[in-house]
mmCIF file of C-alpha atoms in Angstrom:
data_model
loop_
_atom_site.group_PDB
_atom_site.id
_atom_site.type_symbol
_atom_site.label_atom_id
_atom_site.label_comp_id
_atom_site.label_asym_id
_atom_site.label_seq_id
_atom_site.Cartn_x
_atom_site.Cartn_y
_atom_site.Cartn_z
ATOM 1 C CA UNK O 1121 8.476 5.036 22.835
ATOM 2 C CA UNK O 1122 11.360 6.403 22.133
ATOM 3 C CA UNK O 1123 12.316 3.018 20.263
ATOM 4 C CA UNK O 1124 9.308 3.542 18.246
ATOM 5 C CA UNK O 1125 10.662 6.064 15.844
ATOM 6 C CA UNK O 1126 14.196 4.911 16.284
ATOM 7 C CA UNK O 1127 16.696 7.570 15.242
ATOM 8 C CA UNK O 1128 15.601 9.146 11.793
ATOM 9 C CA UNK O 1129 19.035 10.642 10.537
ATOM 10 C CA UNK O 1130 19.302 12.491 7.482
ATOM 11 C CA UNK O 1131 20.040 9.407 5.885
ATOM 12 C CA UNK O 1132 16.864 7.855 6.924
ATOM 13 C CA UNK O 1133 14.859 11.205 5.973
ATOM 14 C CA UNK O 1134 16.043 10.302 2.964
ATOM 15 C CA UNK O 1135 15.419 6.769 1.996
ATOM 16 C CA UNK O 1136 11.600 7.791 3.842
ATOM 17 C CA UNK O 1137 10.977 9.788 1.940
ATOM 18 C CA UNK O 1138 12.168 9.261 -1.832
ATOM 19 C CA UNK O 1139 10.453 5.661 -0.528
ATOM 20 C CA UNK O 1140 6.700 7.560 -0.278
ATOM 21 C CA UNK O 1141 7.620 10.047 -3.992
ATOM 22 C CA UNK O 1142 7.884 6.404 -5.601
ATOM 23 C CA UNK O 1143 5.302 5.062 -3.838
ATOM 24 C CA UNK O 1144 2.672 8.121 -4.441
ATOM 25 C CA UNK O 1145 3.497 8.770 -8.046
ATOM 26 C CA UNK O 1146 2.993 4.588 -9.205
ATOM 27 C CA UNK O 1147 -0.194 5.024 -6.518
ATOM 28 C CA UNK O 1148 -1.273 8.114 -8.609
ATOM 29 C CA UNK O 1149 -1.061 6.727 -11.814
ATOM 30 C CA UNK O 1150 -2.159 3.123 -11.063
ATOM 31 C CA UNK O 1151 -3.981 2.738 -7.823
ATOM 32 C CA UNK O 1152 -1.972 0.334 -5.723
ATOM 33 C CA UNK O 1153 1.680 -0.108 -5.230
ATOM 34 C CA UNK O 1154 2.267 2.186 -3.232
ATOM 35 C CA UNK O 1155 2.230 -0.027 0.092
ATOM 36 C CA UNK O 1156 4.631 -2.801 -1.808
ATOM 37 C CA UNK O 1157 7.758 0.448 -2.283
ATOM 38 C CA UNK O 1158 7.461 2.377 1.161
ATOM 39 C CA UNK O 1159 6.787 -0.280 3.615
ATOM 40 C CA UNK O 1160 9.815 -3.005 3.217
ATOM 41 C CA UNK O 1161 11.767 0.471 2.305
ATOM 42 C CA UNK O 1162 10.795 2.927 5.967
ATOM 43 C CA UNK O 1163 10.465 -0.249 7.521
ATOM 44 C CA UNK O 1164 14.868 -0.093 7.344
ATOM 45 C CA UNK O 1165 14.779 3.225 9.163
ATOM 46 C CA UNK O 1166 11.526 3.111 11.450
ATOM 47 C CA UNK O 1167 9.711 0.752 13.485
ATOM 48 C CA UNK O 1168 7.044 -1.001 10.599
ATOM 49 C CA UNK O 1169 3.979 0.042 13.691
ATOM 50 C CA UNK O 1170 5.012 3.701 12.800
ATOM 51 C CA UNK O 1171 5.321 3.495 8.772
ATOM 52 C CA UNK O 1172 2.119 1.498 8.598
ATOM 53 C CA UNK O 1173 0.264 4.860 10.260
ATOM 54 C CA UNK O 1174 1.743 6.811 8.245
ATOM 55 C CA UNK O 1175 1.476 5.544 4.584
ATOM 56 C CA UNK O 1176 -2.691 4.658 6.318
ATOM 57 C CA UNK O 1177 -3.033 8.708 6.648
ATOM 58 C CA UNK O 1178 -1.007 10.229 4.264
ATOM 59 C CA UNK O 1179 -2.862 7.441 1.530
ATOM 60 C CA UNK O 1180 -6.768 8.336 2.762
ATOM 61 C CA UNK O 1181 -6.378 11.850 2.950
ATOM 62 C CA UNK O 1182 -4.729 12.249 0.034
ATOM 63 C CA UNK O 1183 -5.983 10.434 -2.749
ATOM 64 C CA UNK O 1184 -9.796 11.745 -1.474
ATOM 65 C CA UNK O 1185 -9.818 13.890 -4.543
ATOM 66 C CA UNK O 1186 -9.419 10.660 -6.819
ATOM 67 C CA UNK O 1187 -12.004 8.851 -4.417
ATOM 68 C CA UNK O 1188 -14.669 11.114 -4.767
ATOM 69 C CA UNK O 1189 -14.463 10.970 -8.504
ATOM 70 C CA UNK O 1190 -13.299 7.257 -8.807
ATOM 71 C CA UNK O 1191 -16.898 6.664 -6.589
ATOM 72 C CA UNK O 1192 -18.956 7.740 -9.673
ATOM 73 C CA UNK O 1193 -17.554 5.185 -12.187
ATOM 74 C CA UNK O 1194 -16.472 2.268 -9.599
ATOM 75 C CA UNK O 1195 -18.070 -1.390 -9.807
ATOM 76 C CA UNK O 1196 -20.154 -1.624 -6.554
ATOM 77 C CA UNK O 1197 -21.366 -5.000 -7.153
ATOM 78 C CA UNK O 1198 -18.158 -6.373 -6.677
ATOM 79 C CA UNK O 1199 -16.937 -3.265 -4.622
ATOM 80 C CA UNK O 1200 -18.931 -3.109 -1.925
ATOM 81 C CA UNK O 1201 -18.616 -7.078 -0.751
ATOM 82 C CA UNK O 1202 -14.755 -6.566 -1.285
ATOM 83 C CA UNK O 1203 -14.866 -4.335 1.592
ATOM 84 C CA UNK O 1204 -17.021 -6.045 4.258
ATOM 85 C CA UNK O 1205 -14.471 -8.345 3.444
ATOM 86 C CA UNK O 1206 -11.924 -6.550 4.036
ATOM 87 C CA UNK O 1207 -13.683 -4.824 6.942
ATOM 88 C CA UNK O 1208 -14.225 -8.081 9.517
ATOM 89 C CA UNK O 1209 -9.898 -8.853 9.141
ATOM 90 C CA UNK O 1210 -8.672 -5.222 9.201
ATOM 91 C CA UNK O 1211 -8.811 -5.566 13.064
ATOM 92 C CA UNK O 1212 -6.318 -9.424 12.891
ATOM 93 C CA UNK O 1213 -3.613 -8.116 10.390
ATOM 94 C CA UNK O 1214 -3.448 -4.653 13.133
ATOM 95 C CA UNK O 1215 -2.789 -7.251 15.962
ATOM 96 C CA UNK O 1216 -0.241 -9.545 14.660
ATOM 97 C CA UNK O 1217 1.324 -5.875 13.891
ATOM 98 C CA UNK O 1218 0.966 -4.983 17.554
ATOM 99 C CA UNK O 1219 2.096 -7.947 18.963
ATOM 100 C CA UNK O 1220 5.206 -8.652 16.483
ATOM 101 C CA UNK O 1221 8.779 -8.696 17.446
ATOM 102 C CA UNK O 1222 9.871 -5.466 15.249
ATOM 103 C CA UNK O 1223 12.581 -7.414 13.286
ATOM 104 C CA UNK O 1224 10.214 -10.051 12.833
ATOM 105 C CA UNK O 1225 7.792 -7.694 10.570
ATOM 106 C CA UNK O 1226 10.376 -6.451 8.671
ATOM 107 C CA UNK O 1227 11.329 -9.924 7.543
ATOM 108 C CA UNK O 1228 7.539 -11.013 7.531
ATOM 109 C CA UNK O 1229 6.909 -7.386 5.153
ATOM 110 C CA UNK O 1230 9.258 -8.010 3.007
ATOM 111 C CA UNK O 1231 8.940 -11.634 2.309
ATOM 112 C CA UNK O 1232 4.894 -10.850 2.026
ATOM 113 C CA UNK O 1233 5.650 -8.214 -0.672
ATOM 114 C CA UNK O 1234 7.720 -10.138 -2.762
ATOM 115 C CA UNK O 1235 5.437 -13.082 -3.080
ATOM 116 C CA UNK O 1236 3.098 -10.447 -3.680
ATOM 117 C CA UNK O 1237 4.980 -9.269 -6.655
ATOM 118 C CA UNK O 1238 5.935 -12.846 -7.487
ATOM 119 C CA UNK O 1239 1.823 -13.148 -8.036
ATOM 120 C CA UNK O 1240 1.412 -10.265 -10.050
ATOM 121 C CA UNK O 1241 4.363 -10.841 -12.206
ATOM 122 C CA UNK O 1242 3.099 -14.372 -13.252
ATOM 123 C CA UNK O 1243 0.432 -13.103 -14.955
ATOM 124 C CA UNK O 1244 -2.236 -15.499 -12.586
ATOM 125 C CA UNK O 1245 -5.876 -13.967 -13.390
ATOM 126 C CA UNK O 1246 -9.308 -15.143 -11.691
ATOM 127 C CA UNK O 1247 -11.173 -16.212 -14.857
ATOM 128 C CA UNK O 1248 -14.397 -16.243 -13.897
ATOM 129 C CA UNK O 1249 -17.036 -13.431 -13.041
ATOM 130 C CA UNK O 1250 -16.374 -11.381 -10.185
ATOM 131 C CA UNK O 1251 -19.650 -12.635 -7.907
ATOM 132 C CA UNK O 1252 -20.265 -11.418 -4.846
ATOM 133 C CA UNK O 1253 -19.173 -14.422 -2.773
ATOM 134 C CA UNK O 1254 -15.564 -14.454 -4.513
ATOM 135 C CA UNK O 1255 -15.149 -10.817 -4.266
ATOM 136 C CA UNK O 1256 -15.741 -11.034 -0.199
ATOM 137 C CA UNK O 1257 -12.981 -13.610 0.004
ATOM 138 C CA UNK O 1258 -10.675 -11.823 -1.996
ATOM 139 C CA UNK O 1259 -11.819 -9.211 0.156
ATOM 140 C CA UNK O 1260 -10.777 -10.692 3.197
ATOM 141 C CA UNK O 1261 -7.341 -11.816 2.253
ATOM 142 C CA UNK O 1262 -6.464 -8.346 1.252
ATOM 143 C CA UNK O 1263 -8.013 -6.415 4.470
ATOM 144 C CA UNK O 1264 -6.038 -9.472 6.754
ATOM 145 C CA UNK O 1265 -2.799 -8.097 4.349
ATOM 146 C CA UNK O 1266 -3.584 -4.221 4.839
ATOM 147 C CA UNK O 1267 -4.434 -4.907 8.482
ATOM 148 C CA UNK O 1268 -0.349 -6.461 8.744
ATOM 149 C CA UNK O 1269 1.751 -4.779 6.406
ATOM 150 C CA UNK O 1270 -0.501 -1.716 4.451
ATOM 151 C CA UNK O 1271 0.187 -3.795 1.268
ATOM 152 C CA UNK O 1272 -4.014 -5.089 0.500
ATOM 153 C CA UNK O 1273 -3.388 -4.319 -2.819
ATOM 154 C CA UNK O 1274 -2.257 -6.875 -4.676
ATOM 155 C CA UNK O 1275 -4.674 -9.354 -4.109
ATOM 156 C CA UNK O 1276 -8.097 -6.794 -5.397
ATOM 157 C CA UNK O 1277 -5.233 -5.784 -8.763
ATOM 158 C CA UNK O 1278 -4.966 -9.844 -9.403
ATOM 159 C CA UNK O 1279 -8.680 -10.717 -8.777
ATOM 160 C CA UNK O 1280 -9.854 -7.243 -10.967
ATOM 161 C CA UNK O 1281 -7.220 -7.383 -13.456
ATOM 162 C CA UNK O 1282 -8.656 -10.497 -14.893
ATOM 163 C CA UNK O 1283 -12.427 -9.310 -15.113
ATOM 164 C CA UNK O 1284 -13.234 -7.976 -18.403
ATOM 165 C CA UNK O 1285 -13.775 -4.011 -17.378
ATOM 166 C CA UNK O 1286 -11.363 -1.395 -18.355
ATOM 167 C CA UNK O 1287 -8.435 -0.505 -16.782
ATOM 168 C CA UNK O 1288 -10.112 3.517 -15.501
ATOM 169 C CA UNK O 1289 -12.494 1.355 -13.900
ATOM 170 C CA UNK O 1290 -10.305 -0.533 -12.480
ATOM 171 C CA UNK O 1291 -8.447 1.804 -11.102
ATOM 172 C CA UNK O 1292 -11.822 3.492 -9.823
ATOM 173 C CA UNK O 1293 -12.776 0.178 -7.971
ATOM 174 C CA UNK O 1294 -8.701 0.596 -6.788
ATOM 175 C CA UNK O 1295 -9.122 3.930 -4.737
ATOM 176 C CA UNK O 1296 -12.759 3.139 -3.805
ATOM 177 C CA UNK O 1297 -11.983 -0.519 -1.944
ATOM 178 C CA UNK O 1298 -8.759 1.112 -0.075
ATOM 179 C CA UNK O 1299 -10.598 4.535 0.846
ATOM 180 C CA UNK O 1300 -13.372 2.404 2.607
ATOM 181 C CA UNK O 1301 -11.254 -0.827 4.191
ATOM 182 C CA UNK O 1302 -8.957 2.439 5.456
ATOM 183 C CA UNK O 1303 -12.158 3.170 8.023
ATOM 184 C CA UNK O 1304 -11.480 -0.263 9.969
ATOM 185 C CA UNK O 1305 -8.089 0.186 9.849
ATOM 186 C CA UNK O 1306 -7.894 3.863 11.340
ATOM 187 C CA UNK O 1307 -10.010 2.376 13.679
ATOM 188 C CA UNK O 1308 -8.119 -0.813 14.468
ATOM 189 C CA UNK O 1309 -4.719 0.997 14.138
ATOM 190 C CA UNK O 1310 -5.940 3.570 16.879
ATOM 191 C CA UNK O 1311 -7.305 0.725 19.355
ATOM 192 C CA UNK O 1312 -3.431 -0.762 18.918
ATOM 193 C CA UNK O 1313 -2.279 2.645 20.011
ATOM 194 C CA UNK O 1314 -0.465 3.509 16.300
ATOM 195 C CA UNK O 1315 -1.099 6.846 15.889
ATOM 196 C CA UNK O 1316 1.813 8.793 17.959
ATOM 197 C CA UNK O 1317 3.240 11.946 18.327
ATOM 198 C CA UNK O 1318 5.971 10.324 16.307
ATOM 199 C CA UNK O 1319 3.837 9.379 13.654
ATOM 200 C CA UNK O 1320 2.926 13.523 13.984
ATOM 201 C CA UNK O 1321 5.586 14.494 13.008
ATOM 202 C CA UNK O 1322 7.275 12.160 9.911
ATOM 203 C CA UNK O 1323 3.981 13.353 8.374
ATOM 204 C CA UNK O 1324 5.266 17.233 8.459
ATOM 205 C CA UNK O 1325 7.116 15.625 5.885
ATOM 206 C CA UNK O 1326 5.241 13.136 3.931
ATOM 207 C CA UNK O 1327 2.297 15.052 3.076
ATOM 208 C CA UNK O 1328 3.421 17.465 0.819
ATOM 209 C CA UNK O 1329 5.618 14.754 -0.906
ATOM 210 C CA UNK O 1330 3.040 12.395 -1.258
ATOM 211 C CA UNK O 1331 0.741 14.725 -1.900
ATOM 212 C CA UNK O 1332 2.653 16.367 -5.138
ATOM 213 C CA UNK O 1333 3.751 12.119 -6.077
ATOM 214 C CA UNK O 1334 0.631 11.486 -6.134
ATOM 215 C CA UNK O 1335 -0.166 14.878 -8.283
ATOM 216 C CA UNK O 1336 2.851 13.667 -10.776
ATOM 217 C CA UNK O 1337 0.999 10.388 -11.198
ATOM 218 C CA UNK O 1338 -2.295 10.727 -11.927
ATOM 219 C CA UNK O 1339 -1.524 13.265 -14.276
ATOM 220 C CA UNK O 1340 0.064 10.994 -16.601
ATOM 221 C CA UNK O 1341 -2.075 8.394 -16.019
ATOM 222 C CA UNK O 1342 -3.512 7.278 -19.523
ATOM 223 C CA UNK O 1343 -1.130 9.087 -21.165
ATOM 224 C CA UNK O 1344 1.840 6.084 -20.809
ATOM 225 C CA UNK O 1345 1.722 2.879 -22.266
ATOM 226 C CA UNK O 1346 0.707 0.469 -19.904
ATOM 227 C CA UNK O 1347 2.708 -2.657 -20.050
ATOM 228 C CA UNK O 1348 6.274 0.021 -19.730
ATOM 229 C CA UNK O 1349 4.483 1.281 -16.289
ATOM 230 C CA UNK O 1350 3.968 -2.359 -15.581
ATOM 231 C CA UNK O 1351 7.300 -3.342 -16.284
ATOM 232 C CA UNK O 1352 8.955 0.156 -14.515
ATOM 233 C CA UNK O 1353 6.185 -0.755 -11.385
ATOM 234 C CA UNK O 1354 7.545 -3.921 -11.419
ATOM 235 C CA UNK O 1355 11.232 -2.940 -11.561
ATOM 236 C CA UNK O 1356 10.691 -0.603 -8.662
ATOM 237 C CA UNK O 1357 8.577 -2.823 -6.184
ATOM 238 C CA UNK O 1358 11.294 -5.649 -7.046
ATOM 239 C CA UNK O 1359 14.230 -3.230 -6.175
ATOM 240 C CA UNK O 1360 12.832 -1.939 -2.362
ATOM 241 C CA UNK O 1361 11.884 -5.526 -2.022
ATOM 242 C CA UNK O 1362 16.240 -6.792 -1.706
ATOM 243 C CA UNK O 1363 16.608 -3.228 -0.945
ATOM 244 C CA UNK O 1364 14.934 -3.866 2.915
ATOM 245 C CA UNK O 1365 16.488 -7.527 3.683
ATOM 246 C CA UNK O 1366 17.676 -7.020 7.084
ATOM 247 C CA UNK O 1367 20.443 -9.206 6.302
ATOM 248 C CA UNK O 1368 21.760 -5.889 3.761
ATOM 249 C CA UNK O 1369 21.555 -3.536 7.208
ATOM 250 C CA UNK O 1370 25.194 -3.296 7.473
ATOM 251 C CA UNK O 1371 26.008 -3.164 3.488
ATOM 252 C CA UNK O 1372 23.311 0.098 3.370
ATOM 253 C CA UNK O 1373 24.468 1.682 6.082
ATOM 254 C CA UNK O 1374 28.494 0.903 5.195
ATOM 255 C CA UNK O 1375 27.194 2.427 1.964
ATOM 256 C CA UNK O 1376 25.717 5.250 3.716
ATOM 257 C CA UNK O 1377 28.748 6.559 5.174
#
């Protein structure tokens, strides 16, 4: 398992912690986006399986107070079918994460993040009423993406943003969906052996940073212009996608020396 953790030197720690901090602020404010920032960047320094397990733990623990508040206001008619759909397909995504080659995983995570960012930037919206079968179907896609890459957010975001509900209900839906879907992800990752001592060591650094970042993001929720925030968030995700490309590893290492 020595290769699982990799050589996490000072620069590597800075890269991972910086990604966690930025991702946490985005997550606390919007209810999504942490995985699209943290996973591509962290995977340049540590194994994607380690990054995914770390993100699952810090996100489910740190966001719990926000989730408890969100339970009271979310729309259960659309959240519950989506959670059920995700639960069925999280194990499939986790299996792919467990058996795939590390370099292939890094490219896949980068490409998935880029495609999901393109979806969000396109402005595409589901225009119909969020019925239970449709919610279930979107949950299936989010569950698989969450299992393989912790990038479950964008399909649900694009889906729920299309409806007439106010932004605070959409944020609550996302918070509750991720919390409940993560239960199956814990089971799938445990079966696949992702929770190692390396994860525990990284959590010592990650938990306080992510917790403070979530707090800052939550404090800013409702105070900033949503249009400005959306532009900043999408820009950060785009930078994360570009910087995480394996083809740029040599350039980034040279610039960090």
